[in-house]
Coordinates of C-alpha atoms in Angstrom, one line a residue:
Chain Z
M1 CA -1.7 -40.0 -16.1
G2 CA -0.5 -37.0 -18.8
F3 CA -2.6 -34.4 -19.7
S4 CA -3.8 -35.3 -22.9
E5 CA -5.8 -37.9 -21.6
L6 CA -7.5 -35.4 -19.1
N7 CA -11.1 -33.7 -19.6
I8 CA -11.0 -30.7 -17.5
C9 CA -13.9 -28.6 -17.1
I10 CA -13.6 -24.9 -15.7
V11 CA -16.5 -23.6 -13.7
G12 CA -16.5 -19.5 -13.6
L13 CA -14.8 -17.9 -16.5
G14 CA -13.9 -15.0 -14.1
L15 CA -10.6 -13.3 -14.1
I16 CA -9.3 -16.2 -12.4
G17 CA -11.4 -19.0 -14.4
G18 CA -10.6 -17.8 -17.8
S19 CA -7.4 -16.9 -16.7
I20 CA -6.5 -20.8 -15.4
A21 CA -8.3 -21.6 -18.9
K22 CA -5.7 -19.6 -21.2
G23 CA -3.1 -20.9 -19.2
L24 CA -3.6 -24.9 -19.4
K25 CA -4.9 -24.6 -22.9
D26 CA -1.1 -24.6 -24.0
L27 CA -0.8 -28.0 -22.1
R28 CA -3.5 -29.5 -24.8
P29 CA -5.5 -31.7 -22.2
K30 CA -7.9 -33.8 -24.7
N31 CA -10.8 -31.5 -23.5
L32 CA -10.9 -28.3 -21.7
W33 CA -14.4 -27.1 -21.3
A34 CA -16.4 -24.3 -19.5
I35 CA -19.3 -23.7 -17.5
D36 CA -20.6 -20.1 -17.4
K37 CA -24.1 -18.3 -17.0
N38 CA -22.8 -15.7 -19.6
T39 CA -23.1 -16.7 -23.6
D40 CA -21.5 -14.2 -24.7
I41 CA -18.3 -14.9 -22.6
L42 CA -18.5 -18.7 -23.9
R43 CA -18.5 -17.6 -27.2
T44 CA -15.9 -15.3 -26.6
A45 CA -13.8 -18.2 -25.2
E46 CA -14.2 -20.3 -28.0
E47 CA -13.3 -18.0 -30.2
E48 CA -10.4 -16.7 -28.7
N49 CA -9.2 -20.5 -28.5
A50 CA -9.4 -20.3 -24.3
I51 CA -11.7 -23.4 -24.0
D52 CA -12.9 -26.0 -26.4
K53 CA -16.1 -25.5 -25.8
G54 CA -18.5 -23.8 -23.3
F55 CA -21.6 -24.9 -21.5
L56 CA -24.7 -23.0 -20.1
Q57 CA -25.7 -26.5 -18.2
A58 CA -23.6 -28.6 -15.5
E59 CA -25.4 -31.9 -15.9
D60 CA -24.3 -32.8 -19.3
I61 CA -20.3 -32.0 -19.1
L62 CA -20.0 -32.3 -15.5
E63 CA -20.0 -36.7 -15.9
K64 CA -17.1 -36.4 -18.7
S65 CA -14.7 -34.1 -16.7
D66 CA -11.9 -35.5 -15.0
I67 CA -10.8 -32.6 -13.2
V68 CA -13.4 -29.7 -12.0
I69 CA -11.6 -26.3 -11.5
L70 CA -14.0 -24.0 -9.9
S71 CA -13.8 -20.0 -9.7
L72 CA -16.4 -19.2 -8.1
Y73 CA -17.4 -17.0 -4.9
P74 CA -17.6 -18.8 -1.9
E75 CA -21.1 -19.4 -1.2
D76 CA -21.7 -20.2 -5.2
T77 CA -18.8 -23.0 -4.8
V78 CA -21.0 -24.9 -1.8
K79 CA -23.7 -24.4 -4.1
F80 CA -22.6 -25.6 -7.2
I81 CA -20.6 -28.7 -5.7
I82 CA -23.6 -29.7 -3.7
G83 CA -26.4 -29.1 -6.1
N84 CA -24.3 -30.9 -9.1
M85 CA -23.1 -34.0 -6.6
D86 CA -25.2 -36.6 -8.5
S87 CA -23.7 -35.4 -11.4
F88 CA -19.5 -35.7 -11.2
K89 CA -17.8 -38.7 -12.5
S90 CA -16.6 -41.2 -11.0
G91 CA -13.0 -40.4 -9.9
C92 CA -12.8 -37.0 -10.3
I93 CA -10.7 -34.2 -8.2
I94 CA -12.2 -30.9 -7.8
T95 CA -10.5 -27.9 -6.4
D96 CA -11.7 -24.4 -6.0
T97 CA -10.0 -20.9 -5.8
C98 CA -11.9 -19.2 -2.8
G99 CA -10.0 -17.2 -0.2
L100 CA -11.1 -19.1 2.6
K101 CA -10.7 -22.5 2.9
S102 CA -12.4 -24.2 6.1
A103 CA -15.8 -23.2 5.6
I104 CA -16.1 -24.5 2.4
I105 CA -14.1 -28.1 3.1
R106 CA -16.2 -28.3 6.1
L107 CA -19.7 -27.5 3.8
I108 CA -18.9 -29.9 1.1
S109 CA -17.0 -33.0 3.0
K110 CA -20.3 -33.5 4.8
K111 CA -22.3 -33.7 1.1
L112 CA -19.3 -35.2 -1.1
R113 CA -19.6 -38.4 -2.3
D114 CA -17.2 -41.2 -1.5
D115 CA -15.7 -42.1 -5.0
I116 CA -14.7 -37.9 -5.9
E117 CA -12.0 -36.2 -4.2
F118 CA -12.3 -32.5 -3.3
I119 CA -8.6 -30.3 -3.2
G120 CA -9.0 -27.0 -1.9
G121 CA -6.6 -24.4 -3.7
H122 CA -6.5 -20.6 -3.4
P123 CA -4.1 -18.7 -5.8
M124 CA -2.6 -15.7 -4.6
A125 CA -2.5 -14.1 -8.2
G126 CA -4.9 -11.6 -9.3
R127 CA -5.4 -8.2 -10.8
E128 CA -7.2 -5.1 -9.7
A129 CA -9.5 -5.2 -12.9
A130 CA -11.9 -8.4 -12.5
G131 CA -13.8 -10.5 -15.6
F132 CA -12.9 -12.8 -18.0
Y133 CA -12.2 -9.7 -20.4
N134 CA -9.5 -9.0 -18.3
S135 CA -7.7 -12.7 -17.7
D136 CA -4.3 -13.2 -18.8
K137 CA -2.5 -16.3 -17.8
A138 CA 0.5 -14.6 -17.0
I139 CA -0.9 -13.3 -13.7
F140 CA 0.4 -17.3 -12.5
Y141 CA 3.8 -16.4 -13.3
N142 CA 6.4 -16.7 -10.0
S143 CA 3.1 -16.8 -7.7
N144 CA 2.1 -18.7 -5.0
Y145 CA -0.4 -21.0 -4.6
F146 CA -2.1 -22.5 -1.4
I147 CA -3.6 -26.0 -2.0
T148 CA -4.9 -27.3 1.1
P149 CA -5.1 -30.9 1.5
T150 CA -6.7 -32.8 4.0
A151 CA -6.7 -37.0 5.4
Q152 CA -9.5 -37.5 2.2
N153 CA -7.0 -36.6 -0.3
S154 CA -4.8 -39.5 -2.7
K155 CA -1.3 -38.6 -3.8
E156 CA -2.5 -39.2 -6.8
A157 CA -5.2 -36.5 -6.5
L158 CA -2.6 -34.0 -5.3
D159 CA 0.1 -34.8 -7.4
I160 CA -2.2 -34.4 -10.7
V161 CA -3.4 -30.7 -8.9
G162 CA 0.3 -29.9 -8.0
S163 CA 1.2 -30.5 -12.1
L164 CA -1.8 -28.3 -12.8
I165 CA -0.6 -25.5 -10.6
T166 CA 3.1 -26.0 -12.1
A167 CA 2.0 -25.8 -15.9
L168 CA 0.3 -22.6 -14.9
G169 CA 4.0 -20.9 -14.0
C170 CA 3.4 -20.5 -10.4
K171 CA 6.7 -20.5 -8.5
N172 CA 6.1 -22.1 -5.4
I173 CA 3.2 -24.8 -3.9
I174 CA 2.5 -24.1 -0.4
A175 CA 0.4 -27.3 1.2
I176 CA -1.1 -25.9 4.6
S177 CA -4.4 -26.9 6.3
P178 CA -7.4 -25.6 5.9
E179 CA -7.2 -24.1 9.2
E180 CA -3.9 -22.2 9.3
H181 CA -4.4 -21.1 5.8
D182 CA -7.2 -18.9 7.3
S183 CA -5.6 -17.9 10.2
V184 CA -3.1 -16.8 8.2
I185 CA -4.7 -15.1 5.8
A186 CA -7.1 -13.6 7.8
Y187 CA -3.4 -11.4 8.5
T188 CA -2.2 -11.3 5.8
S189 CA -5.1 -10.3 3.4
H190 CA -8.1 -10.2 5.0
L191 CA -7.3 -7.4 7.8
P192 CA -5.3 -5.0 5.4
H193 CA -8.6 -4.9 3.1
I194 CA -10.2 -3.7 6.7
L195 CA -8.0 -0.9 7.6
A196 CA -8.0 0.4 3.9
V197 CA -12.0 0.6 4.1
S198 CA -11.6 2.2 7.7
L199 CA -8.9 4.3 6.4
I200 CA -10.2 6.1 3.5
N201 CA -13.7 6.4 4.8
C202 CA -11.9 8.8 7.4
L203 CA -10.8 10.6 4.1
D204 CA -12.2 14.2 3.5
T205 CA -13.5 14.1 0.3
R206 CA -13.4 18.0 -1.0
E207 CA -12.0 18.0 -4.1
E208 CA -9.0 20.1 -3.6
L209 CA -7.5 18.1 -1.2
K210 CA -7.1 15.3 -3.9
G211 CA -4.0 17.1 -5.2
L212 CA -2.6 16.2 -1.3
I213 CA -2.6 12.5 -1.1
G214 CA 0.7 10.9 -1.1
G215 CA 2.1 7.3 -1.8
S216 CA 1.6 6.1 2.0
F217 CA -2.3 6.8 1.6
K218 CA -2.7 5.6 -1.9
D219 CA -0.5 2.4 -0.8
A220 CA -2.9 2.3 2.3
T221 CA -5.9 2.4 0.1
R222 CA -4.6 0.5 -2.9
V223 CA -7.4 -2.4 -2.3
A224 CA -10.3 -0.1 -0.7
D225 CA -12.2 -0.4 -4.0
I226 CA -13.5 -3.2 -2.5
N227 CA -15.4 -6.3 -4.5
S228 CA -18.2 -6.1 -2.1
K229 CA -20.6 -9.6 -2.7
L230 CA -17.3 -11.4 -2.4
W231 CA -15.9 -9.2 0.5
I232 CA -18.9 -10.1 2.6
E233 CA -18.8 -13.5 1.8
L234 CA -14.8 -13.9 2.5
L235 CA -14.8 -12.2 5.7
L236 CA -18.3 -13.6 7.6
L237 CA -16.9 -17.1 6.4
N238 CA -13.4 -16.3 8.4
K239 CA -15.1 -14.0 11.5
E240 CA -13.4 -16.1 14.0
N241 CA -9.9 -15.5 12.9
L242 CA -11.0 -12.0 11.8
M243 CA -11.6 -11.1 15.5
T244 CA -8.3 -12.2 16.8
T245 CA -6.4 -10.4 13.9
I246 CA -8.3 -7.0 14.3
D247 CA -7.5 -7.0 18.4
C248 CA -4.0 -7.7 17.6
F249 CA -4.0 -4.8 15.3
L250 CA -6.5 -2.5 17.8
D251 CA -4.3 -3.1 20.7
N252 CA -0.8 -1.9 18.6
L253 CA -3.0 1.0 17.0
I254 CA -4.0 1.9 20.8
R255 CA -0.7 1.6 22.5
L256 CA 0.9 3.9 19.9
K257 CA -1.8 6.5 20.3
E258 CA -0.9 6.4 23.9
A259 CA 2.7 6.8 23.4
I260 CA 2.2 9.7 20.7
S261 CA -0.1 11.3 23.0
A262 CA 2.4 10.8 26.3
E263 CA 5.1 11.9 23.9
D264 CA 7.0 7.8 24.6
A265 CA 9.6 8.3 22.9
G266 CA 11.1 5.2 23.9
Y267 CA 8.1 3.3 23.6
L268 CA 8.1 4.6 19.9
E269 CA 11.4 3.8 18.9
N270 CA 11.2 0.1 20.3
E271 CA 7.9 -0.4 17.9
F272 CA 9.3 1.2 14.6
A273 CA 12.6 -0.6 15.3
R274 CA 10.5 -3.9 15.1
A275 CA 8.7 -2.6 11.8
S276 CA 11.1 -1.5 10.2
T277 CA 13.1 -5.2 11.0
K278 CA 9.7 -7.1 10.3
R279 CA 9.2 -5.1 7.3
R280 CA 12.9 -5.5 5.6
G281 CA 12.1 -9.5 6.3
I282 CA 9.4 -9.8 3.9
G283 CA 10.9 -8.4 0.9
Q284 CA 8.9 -6.0 -1.4
Chain R
M1 CA 15.5 38.8 -10.0
G2 CA 16.3 36.3 -12.4
F3 CA 17.8 33.2 -10.8
S4 CA 21.4 34.3 -12.2
E5 CA 22.0 36.7 -9.3
L6 CA 20.9 34.5 -6.5
N7 CA 23.1 33.1 -3.8
I8 CA 21.2 29.9 -3.1
C9 CA 22.4 27.9 -0.4
I10 CA 21.3 24.2 0.7
V11 CA 21.5 23.1 4.3
G12 CA 21.7 19.1 4.9
L13 CA 22.7 17.5 1.4
G14 CA 20.4 14.0 2.5
L15 CA 17.6 12.5 -0.2
I16 CA 15.5 16.4 -0.6
G17 CA 18.5 18.5 0.0
G18 CA 20.5 16.8 -2.6
S19 CA 17.7 16.5 -4.8
I20 CA 17.0 20.2 -4.9
A21 CA 20.9 21.0 -5.4
K22 CA 20.6 19.0 -8.3
G23 CA 17.3 20.4 -9.6
L24 CA 18.6 24.0 -9.2
K25 CA 21.8 23.6 -10.8
D26 CA 20.9 23.2 -14.1
L27 CA 19.3 26.8 -13.4
R28 CA 22.7 28.3 -12.9
P29 CA 22.2 30.5 -10.0
K30 CA 25.1 33.1 -9.4
N31 CA 26.4 30.4 -6.7
L32 CA 24.7 27.3 -5.4
W33 CA 26.3 26.4 -1.8
A34 CA 25.3 23.5 0.3
I35 CA 25.8 23.4 4.3
D36 CA 26.7 20.2 5.7
K37 CA 28.3 18.3 8.7
N38 CA 29.5 15.3 6.5
T39 CA 33.1 16.2 4.9
D40 CA 33.0 13.5 2.5
I41 CA 29.1 13.8 0.8
L42 CA 30.5 17.6 0.6
R43 CA 33.4 17.1 -1.6
T44 CA 31.1 14.3 -3.6
A45 CA 28.5 17.0 -4.4
E46 CA 31.2 19.8 -5.4
E47 CA 33.0 16.5 -8.0
E48 CA 29.8 15.9 -9.1
N49 CA 28.8 19.7 -10.0
A50 CA 26.0 19.0 -8.0
I51 CA 27.0 22.5 -6.0
D52 CA 29.4 25.2 -6.5
K53 CA 31.3 24.6 -2.8
G54 CA 30.0 22.9 0.1
F55 CA 31.0 24.2 3.6
L56 CA 30.5 22.6 7.0
Q57 CA 30.1 26.1 8.9
A58 CA 27.4 27.9 8.4
E59 CA 28.3 31.8 9.6
D60 CA 30.5 31.9 6.8
I61 CA 28.6 31.5 3.7
L62 CA 24.8 32.7 5.3
E63 CA 25.7 36.3 5.3
K64 CA 26.1 36.0 1.2
S65 CA 22.9 33.7 0.4
D66 CA 19.9 35.2 -0.5
I67 CA 17.7 32.4 -0.3
V68 CA 18.4 29.5 2.3
I69 CA 16.6 25.9 1.7
L70 CA 16.4 23.5 4.9
S71 CA 16.5 20.0 4.1
L72 CA 17.0 18.9 7.6
Y73 CA 14.6 17.0 10.4
P74 CA 12.0 18.8 12.1
E75 CA 14.0 19.8 15.6
D76 CA 17.2 20.3 13.5
T77 CA 15.1 22.9 11.2
V78 CA 14.1 24.8 14.1
K79 CA 18.0 25.2 16.0
F80 CA 19.6 25.6 12.8
I81 CA 17.2 28.9 12.2
I82 CA 17.4 30.3 16.3
G83 CA 20.8 29.4 16.1
N84 CA 22.4 31.3 13.4
M85 CA 19.8 34.1 13.4
D86 CA 22.1 36.9 13.6
S87 CA 23.9 35.3 10.7
F88 CA 21.4 35.7 8.1
K89 CA 22.1 37.8 5.1
S90 CA 19.3 40.9 5.5
G91 CA 16.3 40.4 2.7
C92 CA 17.2 36.9 2.7
I93 CA 14.0 34.2 2.2
I94 CA 14.4 31.0 4.4
T95 CA 12.2 28.1 3.3
D96 CA 12.3 24.2 4.9
T97 CA 10.8 21.3 3.6
C98 CA 9.7 19.4 6.9
G99 CA 6.6 17.4 6.6
L100 CA 5.2 19.4 9.6
K101 CA 4.5 23.1 9.5
S102 CA 2.5 24.8 12.4
A103 CA 4.8 23.4 15.1
I104 CA 7.9 25.2 13.2
I105 CA 6.7 28.1 12.5
R106 CA 5.2 28.9 15.6
L107 CA 8.5 28.1 17.4
I108 CA 10.6 29.7 14.6
S109 CA 8.4 33.4 14.2
K110 CA 8.8 33.7 18.3
K111 CA 12.4 34.7 17.3
L112 CA 12.9 35.8 13.9
R113 CA 14.0 39.0 12.7
D114 CA 12.0 41.6 10.9
D115 CA 14.3 42.3 7.8
I116 CA 14.5 37.9 6.8
E117 CA 11.6 35.9 5.1
F118 CA 10.4 32.2 6.2
I119 CA 8.2 30.4 3.7
G120 CA 7.4 26.9 4.9
G121 CA 7.7 24.7 2.3
H122 CA 6.8 20.9 1.9
P123 CA 8.0 18.8 -1.1
M124 CA 5.7 15.5 -1.6
A125 CA 8.6 13.9 -3.1
G126 CA 10.7 11.5 -2.2
R127 CA 11.8 7.6 -2.3
E128 CA 12.2 4.6 -0.1
A129 CA 16.2 5.0 0.4
A130 CA 17.4 7.8 1.9
G131 CA 20.6 10.2 1.6
F132 CA 22.9 12.2 -0.7
Y133 CA 24.0 9.2 -2.5
N134 CA 20.3 8.3 -3.8
S135 CA 19.2 12.1 -4.4
D136 CA 17.9 12.7 -8.2
K137 CA 16.6 15.7 -9.1
A138 CA 13.4 13.3 -10.8
I139 CA 12.0 12.9 -7.7
F140 CA 10.1 15.9 -8.1
Y141 CA 9.3 16.0 -11.5
N142 CA 5.2 16.2 -11.7
S143 CA 5.2 16.1 -7.7
N144 CA 3.1 18.4 -5.8
Y145 CA 4.5 20.7 -3.4
F146 CA 3.4 22.6 -0.6
I147 CA 3.7 26.1 1.0
T148 CA 2.3 27.8 3.9
P149 CA 2.5 31.0 3.7
T150 CA 1.7 33.6 6.7
A151 CA 0.4 36.9 6.7
Q152 CA 4.2 37.8 7.5
N153 CA 4.8 36.8 3.8
S154 CA 5.6 39.4 1.1
K155 CA 4.2 38.6 -2.5
E156 CA 7.8 39.2 -3.7
A157 CA 9.4 36.5 -1.6
L158 CA 6.5 33.5 -2.3
D159 CA 7.1 34.3 -6.0
I160 CA 10.5 33.9 -5.8
V161 CA 9.6 30.2 -3.6
G162 CA 7.4 29.6 -6.1
S163 CA 9.2 29.9 -8.9
L164 CA 12.2 27.8 -7.6
I165 CA 9.5 25.4 -6.8
T166 CA 8.4 25.1 -10.4
A167 CA 12.0 24.9 -11.8
L168 CA 12.3 22.1 -10.0
G169 CA 9.8 20.3 -12.2
C170 CA 6.6 20.2 -10.0
K171 CA 3.0 19.9 -11.3
N172 CA 1.2 21.9 -8.4
I173 CA 2.3 24.3 -5.8
I174 CA -0.7 24.2 -2.8
A175 CA -0.7 27.2 -0.9
I176 CA -2.3 26.4 2.4
S177 CA -2.4 27.6 6.2
P178 CA 0.3 25.6 8.2
E179 CA -2.8 24.4 10.3
E180 CA -4.6 23.0 7.7
H181 CA -1.5 21.6 6.0
D182 CA -1.0 19.8 9.4
S183 CA -4.3 18.5 9.6
V184 CA -4.8 16.9 6.0
I185 CA -1.4 15.4 6.5
A186 CA -2.3 13.9 10.0
Y187 CA -5.0 11.9 7.8
T188 CA -3.1 11.2 4.4
S189 CA 0.2 10.7 5.7
H190 CA 0.7 10.5 9.2
L191 CA -2.1 8.0 9.9
P192 CA -1.0 5.8 7.4
H193 CA 2.3 5.3 8.8
I194 CA 0.7 4.3 12.2
L195 CA -1.4 1.9 10.8
A196 CA 1.6 0.1 8.5
V197 CA 3.3 -0.1 11.7
S198 CA 0.7 -1.6 14.1
L199 CA 0.1 -4.2 10.9
I200 CA 3.5 -5.7 10.6
N201 CA 4.1 -5.3 14.0
C202 CA 0.9 -8.1 14.3
L203 CA 2.8 -10.3 11.8
D204 CA 3.8 -14.0 13.0
T205 CA 7.4 -13.6 11.5
R206 CA 7.5 -17.7 11.1
E207 CA 9.7 -18.2 7.9
E208 CA 7.4 -20.5 6.3
L209 CA 5.4 -17.8 6.4
K210 CA 7.1 -15.1 4.2
G211 CA 5.8 -16.9 0.7
L212 CA 2.6 -16.6 2.0
I213 CA 2.2 -12.4 2.0
G214 CA -0.2 -10.9 -0.9
G215 CA 0.4 -7.9 -2.2
S216 CA -2.4 -6.2 0.0
F217 CA -0.4 -6.8 2.9
K218 CA 3.0 -5.4 1.2
D219 CA 0.9 -2.1 0.2
A220 CA -0.3 -1.7 3.5
T221 CA 3.0 -2.2 5.2
R222 CA 5.5 -0.3 2.5
V223 CA 6.2 2.8 4.7
A224 CA 6.8 0.0 7.8
D225 CA 10.4 0.6 7.2
I226 CA 10.5 3.5 9.1
N227 CA 13.0 6.4 9.8
S228 CA 12.5 6.3 13.9
K229 CA 14.5 9.7 14.4
L230 CA 12.3 11.7 12.3
W231 CA 8.9 10.1 12.3
I232 CA 8.8 10.5 16.2
E233 CA 9.6 14.1 15.7
L234 CA 6.9 14.4 13.2
L235 CA 4.3 12.9 15.0
L236 CA 5.0 14.1 18.3
L237 CA 5.0 17.6 17.2
N238 CA 1.5 16.9 15.6
K239 CA -0.2 15.3 18.4
E240 CA -3.2 17.3 18.6
N241 CA -4.2 16.2 14.8
L242 CA -2.9 12.8 15.2
M243 CA -5.1 12.2 18.2
T244 CA -8.3 13.2 16.1
T245 CA -7.2 11.1 13.0
I246 CA -6.7 7.9 15.0
D247 CA -10.0 8.6 16.9
C248 CA -11.4 8.5 13.5
F249 CA -9.9 5.5 11.9
L250 CA -10.5 3.3 15.3
D251 CA -14.3 4.3 15.3
N252 CA -14.5 3.0 11.8
L253 CA -12.9 0.3 12.6
I254 CA -14.3 -1.2 15.6
R255 CA -17.8 -0.7 13.9
L256 CA -16.5 -3.1 11.1
K257 CA -15.5 -5.4 13.3
E258 CA -18.5 -5.5 15.0
A259 CA -20.4 -5.3 12.1
I260 CA -18.4 -8.7 10.9
S261 CA -19.2 -9.8 14.4
A262 CA -23.0 -9.6 13.8
E263 CA -22.8 -11.1 10.4
D264 CA -24.4 -7.4 9.6
A265 CA -23.9 -7.4 5.7
G266 CA -26.0 -4.4 5.1
Y267 CA -23.9 -2.1 7.1
L268 CA -20.4 -3.5 5.5
E269 CA -22.3 -3.4 1.9
N270 CA -22.7 0.4 2.8
E271 CA -19.1 0.7 4.2
F272 CA -17.8 -1.1 1.2
A273 CA -19.9 1.2 -1.3
R274 CA -18.2 4.4 0.4
A275 CA -15.0 3.3 0.4
S276 CA -15.0 2.0 -3.4
T277 CA -16.6 5.6 -4.7
K278 CA -14.1 6.9 -2.4
R279 CA -11.1 5.2 -3.5
R280 CA -11.5 5.9 -7.3
G281 CA -11.6 9.5 -6.7
I282 CA -8.4 9.7 -5.2
G283 CA -6.9 7.7 -8.4
Q284 CA -3.8 5.3 -8.7

């Protein structure tokens, strides 16, 4: 199936949804539609030719869509799919872009019709500013994109989703199980966000100290200006993995604290050597 | 006193010492000398015209130096000053560049001759690569530079050190007490380094996971490739402040963990809002 035969519908024209729209428009699909609750954004997206047409109501357009790409928060993703279950076109492929996969797939699977497929997706792309007006197809260039296939997914559907991701300009498609995705992401994304919040909230905010803040502090807290609603959803849905990762981190930190207190230079030297090797291993 | 009348001696031609040399050479001091234990570096610095002349032995040249700028590790800084106490020129001003001030000043003060002055300094400048061959005067442009005056410092000596720092291109000179410096730096620099080490050491280093590491993890661990010898000295000399800062961080993190475990969205929302406000307050 070529792109020119596909009706693609993007649900949620935020930073990710908008960027996907702009990237896929270049491929000239049969139709590129979008659903959003904000009329201004739909009109702007039409005017900028990021989409062919925008819709406020899902029902009318879902039944003609071959591919539905959701770019919503986790809870809204689940609600949208379950709430519109009767409207999807037979044979359609639904994919999402949430940073959390097991819980979503578990909640959806119970209600998913047999004649449609859901493939979990998670683009490792973004920027600090949110919303459609900051969207840019270039955020995907050379990025990584997770997909989390399950036993219910067909090779054909996976190939189609894979072609779309490649067409966006992503460098790697990483297929792993939803469970492994969530466990890895707990360490590599959720934990750093929690640490950034814990660190910045230690900071004395006296005006005269602001000039004293160096690069290491700024880097360590870069993600502390957190999108509260989204992150509460992500963290609570990944609760079990987070308990494990936070405990691992606490264990390392408390041992370092004890070694500093005891002036145990040998322990510190070992830990710093391990840290250097591991950090060099992941690149800039 | 103009720069053209000053003999300046830099001790230790590493990244910071080399960068200071290159910055000060443009000012055409009477002489710009350097002491280092590495002959190749001294010869290279002379050839590149970063210094007028390099010396392996301190004694000969210290007695002619009006300003001595140390760019050594903390323990070596103390050893150099105390070990060469009889060689300094009467009236000379010594300054250092260590990231830790109280302990150094305490150790030096006991032995410092009455006819010379020590002014603690700490440039908030650097880059990830170390050593003279990576030195560059531009690292100081628009940076902040701490000085930690004490009751023993004269206005004249502080003015001279201030002029040198300004001449390097630094944006701000921040004069605070050695104790406040170390307390602030424990939060803004030492703690982020300890957290980066604790975080990276949690990482599963399976090769296939390396592609999965996002920007938040890379930012949070950017300083984890740590200079072990230097950092063990800095952390152990700032032990008391570090115990307080680590405890503050542990308290925040453990409460976040409990809130996630209890699904206490209200607590998380408050903490995230505080974090957002504080992070916006310190700029990029």
